[in-house]
């Protein structure tokens, strides 16, 4: 009933989302740096700490919503096809 492409997209979005969340959470681990480290390094780490997990969560939400929409549309199409077949049988009798 489900297309392999939609399952692949759903699985891919969940896996990439989890990887982004883990990568963002790993940035919360304290690191030692030298005193001559530029401030831009700290700004980038600070931004990525929050940006990566948010992007991962959004990717998971988008992937699951696309998959659920696909499933509901597929069910509706199957119901319409069944009703069309039953109407066609009634007309031909």
mmCIF file of N, CA, C and O in Angstrom:
data_model
loop_
_atom_site.group_PDB
_atom_site.id
_atom_site.type_symbol
_atom_site.label_atom_id
_atom_site.label_comp_id
_atom_site.label_asym_id
_atom_site.label_seq_id
_atom_site.Cartn_x
_atom_site.Cartn_y
_atom_site.Cartn_z
ATOM 1 N N UNK A 1 0.813 -1.178 0.000
ATOM 2 C CA UNK A 1 0.000 0.000 0.000
ATOM 3 C C UNK A 1 0.867 1.255 0.000
ATOM 4 O O UNK A 1 0.567 2.216 -0.673
ATOM 5 N N UNK A 2 1.917 1.249 0.751
ATOM 6 C CA UNK A 2 2.783 2.421 0.816
ATOM 7 C C UNK A 2 3.867 2.330 -0.246
ATOM 8 O O UNK A 2 4.370 1.260 -0.568
ATOM 9 N N UNK A 3 4.207 3.478 -0.759
ATOM 10 C CA UNK A 3 5.264 3.556 -1.753
ATOM 11 C C UNK A 3 6.618 3.445 -1.072
ATOM 12 O O UNK A 3 6.808 3.892 0.059
ATOM 13 N N UNK A 4 7.565 2.862 -1.755
ATOM 14 C CA UNK A 4 8.895 2.719 -1.166
ATOM 15 C C UNK A 4 9.593 4.074 -1.055
ATOM 16 O O UNK A 4 10.393 4.286 -0.149
ATOM 17 N N UNK A 5 9.268 5.004 -1.947
ATOM 18 C CA UNK A 5 9.876 6.333 -1.870
ATOM 19 C C UNK A 5 9.408 7.091 -0.636
ATOM 20 O O UNK A 5 10.188 7.783 0.009
ATOM 21 N N UNK A 6 8.140 6.975 -0.306
ATOM 22 C CA UNK A 6 7.642 7.679 0.877
ATOM 23 C C UNK A 6 8.213 7.068 2.152
ATOM 24 O O UNK A 6 8.550 7.786 3.092
ATOM 25 N N UNK A 7 8.329 5.756 2.186
ATOM 26 C CA UNK A 7 8.952 5.114 3.353
ATOM 27 C C UNK A 7 10.415 5.518 3.470
ATOM 28 O O UNK A 7 10.919 5.759 4.555
ATOM 29 N N UNK A 8 11.096 5.593 2.324
ATOM 30 C CA UNK A 8 12.504 5.978 2.328
ATOM 31 C C UNK A 8 12.653 7.404 2.826
ATOM 32 O O UNK A 8 13.540 7.685 3.639
ATOM 33 N N UNK A 9 11.805 8.316 2.359
ATOM 34 C CA UNK A 9 11.878 9.708 2.797
ATOM 35 C C UNK A 9 11.599 9.813 4.291
ATOM 36 O O UNK A 9 12.272 10.557 5.001
ATOM 37 N N UNK A 10 10.605 9.071 4.768
ATOM 38 C CA UNK A 10 10.261 9.098 6.185
ATOM 39 C C UNK A 10 11.429 8.581 7.033
ATOM 40 O O UNK A 10 11.842 9.219 8.004
ATOM 41 N N UNK A 11 11.997 7.465 6.651
ATOM 42 C CA UNK A 11 13.137 6.910 7.388
ATOM 43 C C UNK A 11 14.360 7.812 7.324
ATOM 44 O O UNK A 11 15.048 8.023 8.326
ATOM 45 N N UNK A 12 14.611 8.363 6.158
ATOM 46 C CA UNK A 12 15.760 9.253 5.984
ATOM 47 C C UNK A 12 15.621 10.506 6.835
ATOM 48 O O UNK A 12 16.581 10.937 7.481
ATOM 49 N N UNK A 13 14.428 11.093 6.850
ATOM 50 C CA UNK A 13 14.236 12.317 7.632
ATOM 51 C C UNK A 13 14.367 12.045 9.122
ATOM 52 O O UNK A 13 14.909 12.874 9.858
ATOM 53 N N UNK A 14 13.924 10.888 9.572
ATOM 54 C CA UNK A 14 14.061 10.572 11.000
ATOM 55 C C UNK A 14 15.532 10.341 11.353
ATOM 56 O O UNK A 14 16.009 10.843 12.377
ATOM 57 N N UNK A 15 16.240 9.616 10.529
ATOM 58 C CA UNK A 15 17.650 9.322 10.817
ATOM 59 C C UNK A 15 18.478 10.615 10.799
ATOM 60 O O UNK A 15 19.271 10.864 11.713
ATOM 61 N N UNK A 16 18.291 11.448 9.790
ATOM 62 C CA UNK A 16 19.051 12.703 9.714
ATOM 63 C C UNK A 16 18.660 13.633 10.861
ATOM 64 O O UNK A 16 19.516 14.304 11.444
ATOM 65 N N UNK A 17 17.373 13.650 11.213
ATOM 66 C CA UNK A 17 16.930 14.470 12.337
ATOM 67 C C UNK A 17 17.572 14.048 13.647
ATOM 68 O O UNK A 17 18.018 14.877 14.446
ATOM 69 N N UNK A 18 17.652 12.750 13.868
ATOM 70 C CA UNK A 18 18.289 12.238 15.089
ATOM 71 C C UNK A 18 19.779 12.565 15.100
ATOM 72 O O UNK A 18 20.336 12.956 16.134
ATOM 73 N N UNK A 19 20.420 12.444 13.941
ATOM 74 C CA UNK A 19 21.843 12.776 13.859
ATOM 75 C C UNK A 19 22.070 14.259 14.163
ATOM 76 O O UNK A 19 23.007 14.620 14.886
ATOM 77 N N UNK A 20 21.201 15.130 13.647
ATOM 78 C CA UNK A 20 21.337 16.560 13.923
ATOM 79 C C UNK A 20 21.114 16.870 15.404
ATOM 80 O O UNK A 20 21.825 17.691 15.989
ATOM 81 N N UNK A 21 20.147 16.206 16.003
ATOM 82 C CA UNK A 21 19.897 16.422 17.435
ATOM 83 C C UNK A 21 21.098 15.980 18.260
ATOM 84 O O UNK A 21 21.554 16.697 19.160
ATOM 85 N N UNK A 22 21.641 14.818 17.949
ATOM 86 C CA UNK A 22 22.806 14.316 18.691
ATOM 87 C C UNK A 22 24.012 15.228 18.485
ATOM 88 O O UNK A 22 24.742 15.534 19.437
ATOM 89 N N UNK A 23 24.215 15.689 17.244
ATOM 90 C CA UNK A 23 25.354 16.584 16.973
ATOM 91 C C UNK A 23 25.219 17.886 17.750
ATOM 92 O O UNK A 23 26.210 18.407 18.277
ATOM 93 N N UNK A 24 24.003 18.397 17.835
ATOM 94 C CA UNK A 24 23.795 19.624 18.596
ATOM 95 C C UNK A 24 24.005 19.425 20.081
ATOM 96 O O UNK A 24 24.566 20.280 20.772
ATOM 97 N N UNK A 25 23.553 18.283 20.587
ATOM 98 C CA UNK A 25 23.716 18.020 22.016
ATOM 99 C C UNK A 25 25.169 17.739 22.386
ATOM 100 O O UNK A 25 25.596 18.015 23.507
ATOM 101 N N UNK A 26 25.930 17.185 21.435
ATOM 102 C CA UNK A 26 27.356 16.949 21.702
ATOM 103 C C UNK A 26 28.134 18.247 21.855
ATOM 104 O O UNK A 26 29.189 18.274 22.495
ATOM 105 N N UNK A 27 27.622 19.314 21.297
ATOM 106 C CA UNK A 27 28.306 20.605 21.412
ATOM 107 C C UNK A 27 28.171 21.207 22.813
ATOM 108 O O UNK A 27 28.852 22.171 23.140
ATOM 109 N N UNK A 28 27.288 20.657 23.626
ATOM 110 C CA UNK A 28 27.153 21.137 24.999
ATOM 111 C C UNK A 28 28.251 20.592 25.910
ATOM 112 O O UNK A 28 28.394 21.038 27.043
ATOM 113 N N UNK A 29 29.011 19.610 25.417
ATOM 114 C CA UNK A 29 30.119 19.062 26.208
ATOM 115 C C UNK A 29 31.207 20.128 26.299
ATOM 116 O O UNK A 29 31.644 20.682 25.281
ATOM 117 N N UNK A 30 31.659 20.436 27.504
ATOM 118 C CA UNK A 30 32.694 21.481 27.634
ATOM 119 C C UNK A 30 34.004 21.070 26.955
ATOM 120 O O UNK A 30 34.397 19.911 26.987
ATOM 121 N N UNK A 31 34.646 22.045 26.354
ATOM 122 C CA UNK A 31 35.919 21.811 25.676
ATOM 123 C C UNK A 31 36.948 22.797 26.217
ATOM 124 O O UNK A 31 36.622 23.908 26.603
ATOM 125 N N UNK A 32 38.176 22.377 26.172
ATOM 126 C CA UNK A 32 39.249 23.292 26.562
ATOM 127 C C UNK A 32 39.740 23.998 25.299
ATOM 128 O O UNK A 32 39.889 23.381 24.247
ATOM 129 N N UNK A 33 39.953 25.278 25.412
ATOM 130 C CA UNK A 33 40.455 26.052 24.277
ATOM 131 C C UNK A 33 41.619 26.912 24.738
ATOM 132 O O UNK A 33 41.789 27.171 25.927
ATOM 133 N N UNK A 34 42.394 27.334 23.785
ATOM 134 C CA UNK A 34 43.517 28.202 24.101
ATOM 135 C C UNK A 34 43.028 29.624 24.287
ATOM 136 O O UNK A 34 41.928 29.984 23.891
ATOM 137 N N UNK A 35 43.839 30.434 24.865
ATOM 138 C CA UNK A 35 43.431 31.810 25.145
ATOM 139 C C UNK A 35 43.383 32.674 23.888
ATOM 140 O O UNK A 35 42.722 33.707 23.876
ATOM 141 N N UNK A 36 44.081 32.239 22.828
ATOM 142 C CA UNK A 36 44.069 33.052 21.602
ATOM 143 C C UNK A 36 42.987 32.602 20.616
ATOM 144 O O UNK A 36 43.016 32.979 19.451
ATOM 145 N N UNK A 37 42.029 31.813 21.088
ATOM 146 C CA UNK A 37 40.923 31.376 20.230
ATOM 147 C C UNK A 37 40.037 32.585 19.913
ATOM 148 O O UNK A 37 39.631 33.310 20.809
ATOM 149 N N UNK A 38 39.718 32.781 18.635
ATOM 150 C CA UNK A 38 38.895 33.949 18.280
ATOM 151 C C UNK A 38 37.468 33.820 18.831
ATOM 152 O O UNK A 38 36.959 32.727 19.046
ATOM 153 N N UNK A 39 36.860 34.959 19.051
ATOM 154 C CA UNK A 39 35.503 34.977 19.580
ATOM 155 C C UNK A 39 34.495 34.349 18.622
ATOM 156 O O UNK A 39 33.477 33.816 19.048
ATOM 157 N N UNK A 40 34.763 34.402 17.329
ATOM 158 C CA UNK A 40 33.847 33.834 16.349
ATOM 159 C C UNK A 40 33.662 32.331 16.570
ATOM 160 O O UNK A 40 32.584 31.794 16.327
ATOM 161 N N UNK A 41 34.695 31.653 17.041
ATOM 162 C CA UNK A 41 34.595 30.222 17.357
ATOM 163 C C UNK A 41 33.518 29.999 18.410
ATOM 164 O O UNK A 41 32.687 29.101 18.280
ATOM 165 N N UNK A 42 33.515 30.808 19.445
ATOM 166 C CA UNK A 42 32.532 30.656 20.510
ATOM 167 C C UNK A 42 31.127 31.000 20.023
ATOM 168 O O UNK A 42 30.153 30.356 20.405
ATOM 169 N N UNK A 43 31.020 32.004 19.167
ATOM 170 C CA UNK A 43 29.715 32.369 18.623
ATOM 171 C C UNK A 43 29.148 31.237 17.764
ATOM 172 O O UNK A 43 27.960 30.912 17.837
ATOM 173 N N UNK A 44 30.011 30.645 16.945
ATOM 174 C CA UNK A 44 29.561 29.537 16.094
ATOM 175 C C UNK A 44 29.095 28.347 16.925
ATOM 176 O O UNK A 44 28.068 27.741 16.627
ATOM 177 N N UNK A 45 29.852 27.993 17.940
ATOM 178 C CA UNK A 45 29.470 26.876 18.796
ATOM 179 C C UNK A 45 28.159 27.178 19.507
ATOM 180 O O UNK A 45 27.269 26.329 19.599
ATOM 181 N N UNK A 46 28.018 28.397 20.004
ATOM 182 C CA UNK A 46 26.804 28.780 20.715
ATOM 183 C C UNK A 46 25.581 28.692 19.791
ATOM 184 O O UNK A 46 24.529 28.200 20.186
ATOM 185 N N UNK A 47 25.723 29.164 18.571
ATOM 186 C CA UNK A 47 24.611 29.123 17.619
ATOM 187 C C UNK A 47 24.299 27.686 17.223
ATOM 188 O O UNK A 47 23.127 27.278 17.171
ATOM 189 N N UNK A 48 25.330 26.891 16.942
ATOM 190 C CA UNK A 48 25.098 25.506 16.524
ATOM 191 C C UNK A 48 24.516 24.649 17.647
ATOM 192 O O UNK A 48 23.812 23.676 17.364
ATOM 193 N N UNK A 49 24.777 24.978 18.893
ATOM 194 C CA UNK A 49 24.202 24.227 20.011
ATOM 195 C C UNK A 49 22.682 24.216 19.954
ATOM 196 O O UNK A 49 22.059 23.230 20.333
ATOM 197 N N UNK A 50 22.120 25.307 19.529
ATOM 198 C CA UNK A 50 20.664 25.421 19.491
ATOM 199 C C UNK A 50 20.089 25.202 18.100
ATOM 200 O O UNK A 50 18.972 24.699 17.954
ATOM 201 N N UNK A 51 20.830 25.564 17.081
ATOM 202 C CA UNK A 51 20.333 25.460 15.718
ATOM 203 C C UNK A 51 20.223 24.004 15.251
ATOM 204 O O UNK A 51 19.226 23.632 14.611
ATOM 205 N N UNK A 52 21.219 23.184 15.546
ATOM 206 C CA UNK A 52 21.194 21.799 15.081
ATOM 207 C C UNK A 52 20.046 20.984 15.677
ATOM 208 O O UNK A 52 19.337 20.297 14.932
ATOM 209 N N UNK A 53 19.821 21.026 17.001
ATOM 210 C CA UNK A 53 18.675 20.265 17.515
ATOM 211 C C UNK A 53 17.326 20.779 17.001
ATOM 212 O O UNK A 53 16.424 19.983 16.722
ATOM 213 N N UNK A 54 17.196 22.089 16.840
ATOM 214 C CA UNK A 54 15.937 22.634 16.317
ATOM 215 C C UNK A 54 15.724 22.167 14.878
ATOM 216 O O UNK A 54 14.617 21.779 14.492
ATOM 217 N N UNK A 55 16.780 22.176 14.077
ATOM 218 C CA UNK A 55 16.680 21.701 12.691
ATOM 219 C C UNK A 55 16.336 20.218 12.653
ATOM 220 O O UNK A 55 15.544 19.773 11.805
ATOM 221 N N UNK A 56 16.915 19.432 13.557
ATOM 222 C CA UNK A 56 16.601 18.006 13.615
ATOM 223 C C UNK A 56 15.153 17.750 13.971
ATOM 224 O O UNK A 56 14.483 16.906 13.364
ATOM 225 N N UNK A 57 14.644 18.480 14.952
ATOM 226 C CA UNK A 57 13.244 18.312 15.352
ATOM 227 C C UNK A 57 12.310 18.719 14.217
ATOM 228 O O UNK A 57 11.319 18.031 13.928
ATOM 229 N N UNK A 58 12.630 19.835 13.549
ATOM 230 C CA UNK A 58 11.803 20.264 12.422
ATOM 231 C C UNK A 58 11.823 19.254 11.280
ATOM 232 O O UNK A 58 10.800 18.998 10.648
ATOM 233 N N UNK A 59 12.970 18.665 11.023
ATOM 234 C CA UNK A 59 13.070 17.669 9.963
ATOM 235 C C UNK A 59 12.243 16.430 10.295
ATOM 236 O O UNK A 59 11.563 15.875 9.423
ATOM 237 N N UNK A 60 12.263 16.002 11.543
ATOM 238 C CA UNK A 60 11.455 14.860 11.953
ATOM 239 C C UNK A 60 9.967 15.190 11.825
ATOM 240 O O UNK A 60 9.174 14.371 11.343
ATOM 241 N N UNK A 61 9.571 16.384 12.236
ATOM 242 C CA UNK A 61 8.161 16.781 12.140
ATOM 243 C C UNK A 61 7.714 16.855 10.680
ATOM 244 O O UNK A 61 6.626 16.363 10.325
ATOM 245 N N UNK A 62 8.539 17.430 9.826
ATOM 246 C CA UNK A 62 8.186 17.536 8.411
ATOM 247 C C UNK A 62 8.088 16.151 7.777
ATOM 248 O O UNK A 62 7.144 15.860 7.036
ATOM 249 N N UNK A 63 9.052 15.287 8.062
ATOM 250 C CA UNK A 63 9.025 13.944 7.492
ATOM 251 C C UNK A 63 7.817 13.144 7.939
ATOM 252 O O UNK A 63 7.171 12.472 7.133
ATOM 253 N N UNK A 64 7.479 13.227 9.224
ATOM 254 C CA UNK A 64 6.331 12.468 9.708
ATOM 255 C C UNK A 64 5.016 13.048 9.194
ATOM 256 O O UNK A 64 4.078 12.298 8.899
ATOM 257 N N UNK A 65 4.935 14.369 9.047
ATOM 258 C CA UNK A 65 3.696 14.957 8.522
ATOM 259 C C UNK A 65 3.509 14.625 7.043
ATOM 260 O O UNK A 65 2.393 14.357 6.607
ATOM 261 N N UNK A 66 4.587 14.625 6.280
ATOM 262 C CA UNK A 66 4.491 14.249 4.867
ATOM 263 C C UNK A 66 4.064 12.792 4.737
ATOM 264 O O UNK A 66 3.198 12.448 3.920
ATOM 265 N N UNK A 67 4.620 11.941 5.570
ATOM 266 C CA UNK A 67 4.274 10.521 5.505
ATOM 267 C C UNK A 67 2.825 10.287 5.927
ATOM 268 O O UNK A 67 2.113 9.515 5.280
ATOM 269 N N UNK A 68 2.368 10.957 6.984
ATOM 270 C CA UNK A 68 0.977 10.763 7.410
ATOM 271 C C UNK A 68 0.004 11.321 6.382
ATOM 272 O O UNK A 68 -1.056 10.738 6.144
ATOM 273 N N UNK A 69 0.357 12.442 5.747
ATOM 274 C CA UNK A 69 -0.480 12.989 4.687
ATOM 275 C C UNK A 69 -0.544 12.032 3.509
ATOM 276 O O UNK A 69 -1.618 11.804 2.934
ATOM 277 N N UNK A 70 0.579 11.443 3.160
ATOM 278 C CA UNK A 70 0.610 10.479 2.063
ATOM 279 C C UNK A 70 -0.273 9.276 2.379
ATOM 280 O O UNK A 70 -1.031 8.814 1.523
ATOM 281 N N UNK A 71 -0.172 8.777 3.610
ATOM 282 C CA UNK A 71 -0.983 7.615 3.984
ATOM 283 C C UNK A 71 -2.473 7.932 3.942
ATOM 284 O O UNK A 71 -3.273 7.132 3.447
ATOM 285 N N UNK A 72 -2.865 9.098 4.448
ATOM 286 C CA UNK A 72 -4.290 9.444 4.441
ATOM 287 C C UNK A 72 -4.806 9.653 3.017
ATOM 288 O O UNK A 72 -5.928 9.252 2.688
ATOM 289 N N UNK A 73 -3.981 10.248 2.155
ATOM 290 C CA UNK A 73 -4.385 10.425 0.763
ATOM 291 C C UNK A 73 -4.510 9.087 0.058
ATOM 292 O O UNK A 73 -5.431 8.870 -0.740
ATOM 293 N N UNK A 74 -3.607 8.179 0.348
ATOM 294 C CA UNK A 74 -3.659 6.854 -0.270
ATOM 295 C C UNK A 74 -4.916 6.103 0.165
ATOM 296 O O UNK A 74 -5.555 5.431 -0.652
ATOM 297 N N UNK A 75 -5.293 6.230 1.457
ATOM 298 C CA UNK A 75 -6.514 5.587 1.939
ATOM 299 C C UNK A 75 -7.743 6.175 1.254
ATOM 300 O O UNK A 75 -8.669 5.438 0.882
ATOM 301 N N UNK A 76 -7.775 7.487 1.092
ATOM 302 C CA UNK A 76 -8.895 8.130 0.417
ATOM 303 C C UNK A 76 -8.998 7.692 -1.041
ATOM 304 O O UNK A 76 -10.096 7.459 -1.552
ATOM 305 N N UNK A 77 -7.872 7.575 -1.708
ATOM 306 C CA UNK A 77 -7.875 7.126 -3.105
ATOM 307 C C UNK A 77 -8.400 5.706 -3.199
ATOM 308 O O UNK A 77 -9.198 5.378 -4.089
ATOM 309 N N UNK A 78 -7.992 4.842 -2.264
ATOM 310 C CA UNK A 78 -8.482 3.460 -2.272
ATOM 311 C C UNK A 78 -9.986 3.404 -2.026
ATOM 312 O O UNK A 78 -10.696 2.626 -2.667
ATOM 313 N N UNK A 79 -10.502 4.229 -1.107
ATOM 314 C CA UNK A 79 -11.942 4.271 -0.856
ATOM 315 C C UNK A 79 -12.701 4.758 -2.082
ATOM 316 O O UNK A 79 -13.757 4.221 -2.431
ATOM 317 N N UNK A 80 -12.173 5.779 -2.736
ATOM 318 C CA UNK A 80 -12.815 6.289 -3.951
ATOM 319 C C UNK A 80 -12.804 5.251 -5.065
ATOM 320 O O UNK A 80 -13.792 5.113 -5.808
ATOM 321 N N UNK A 81 -11.730 4.496 -5.190
ATOM 322 C CA UNK A 81 -11.666 3.457 -6.208
ATOM 323 C C UNK A 81 -12.670 2.347 -5.920
ATOM 324 O O UNK A 81 -13.323 1.834 -6.837
ATOM 325 N N UNK A 82 -12.821 1.985 -4.652
ATOM 326 C CA UNK A 82 -13.803 0.955 -4.288
ATOM 327 C C UNK A 82 -15.222 1.430 -4.565
ATOM 328 O O UNK A 82 -16.047 0.667 -5.091
ATOM 329 N N UNK A 83 -15.516 2.682 -4.222
ATOM 330 C CA UNK A 83 -16.866 3.192 -4.489
ATOM 331 C C UNK A 83 -17.117 3.315 -5.989
ATOM 332 O O UNK A 83 -18.226 3.056 -6.464
ATOM 333 N N UNK A 84 -16.116 3.670 -6.740
ATOM 334 C CA UNK A 84 -16.258 3.738 -8.197
ATOM 335 C C UNK A 84 -16.535 2.358 -8.776
ATOM 336 O O UNK A 84 -17.394 2.204 -9.647
ATOM 337 N N UNK A 85 -15.825 1.347 -8.292
ATOM 338 C CA UNK A 85 -16.057 -0.026 -8.771
ATOM 339 C C UNK A 85 -17.460 -0.507 -8.433
ATOM 340 O O UNK A 85 -18.121 -1.162 -9.251
ATOM 341 N N UNK A 86 -17.914 -0.179 -7.216
ATOM 342 C CA UNK A 86 -19.262 -0.618 -6.836
ATOM 343 C C UNK A 86 -20.326 0.102 -7.661
ATOM 344 O O UNK A 86 -21.329 -0.505 -8.064
ATOM 345 N N UNK A 87 -20.126 1.380 -7.938
ATOM 346 C CA UNK A 87 -21.067 2.106 -8.796
ATOM 347 C C UNK A 87 -21.041 1.572 -10.225
ATOM 348 O O UNK A 87 -22.084 1.481 -10.886
ATOM 349 N N UNK A 88 -19.872 1.231 -10.689
ATOM 350 C CA UNK A 88 -19.742 0.682 -12.036
ATOM 351 C C UNK A 88 -20.467 -0.663 -12.142
ATOM 352 O O UNK A 88 -21.132 -0.962 -13.148
ATOM 353 N N UNK A 89 -20.411 -1.484 -11.095
ATOM 354 C CA UNK A 89 -21.107 -2.773 -11.082
ATOM 355 C C UNK A 89 -22.611 -2.564 -11.075
ATOM 356 O O UNK A 89 -23.358 -3.295 -11.735
ATOM 357 N N UNK A 90 -23.097 -1.557 -10.334
ATOM 358 C CA UNK A 90 -24.522 -1.270 -10.290
ATOM 359 C C UNK A 90 -25.040 -0.801 -11.635
ATOM 360 O O UNK A 90 -26.151 -1.133 -12.058
ATOM 361 N N UNK A 91 -24.244 -0.022 -12.338
ATOM 362 C CA UNK A 91 -24.669 0.500 -13.639
ATOM 363 C C UNK A 91 -24.715 -0.609 -14.680
ATOM 364 O O UNK A 91 -25.616 -0.652 -15.515
ATOM 365 N N UNK A 92 -23.748 -1.512 -14.639
ATOM 366 C CA UNK A 92 -23.690 -2.565 -15.651
ATOM 367 C C UNK A 92 -24.748 -3.629 -15.421
ATOM 368 O O UNK A 92 -25.095 -4.350 -16.354
ATOM 369 N N UNK A 93 -25.321 -3.746 -14.225
ATOM 370 C CA UNK A 93 -26.349 -4.775 -13.968
ATOM 371 C C UNK A 93 -27.651 -4.427 -14.558
ATOM 372 O O UNK A 93 -28.235 -3.631 -14.943
#
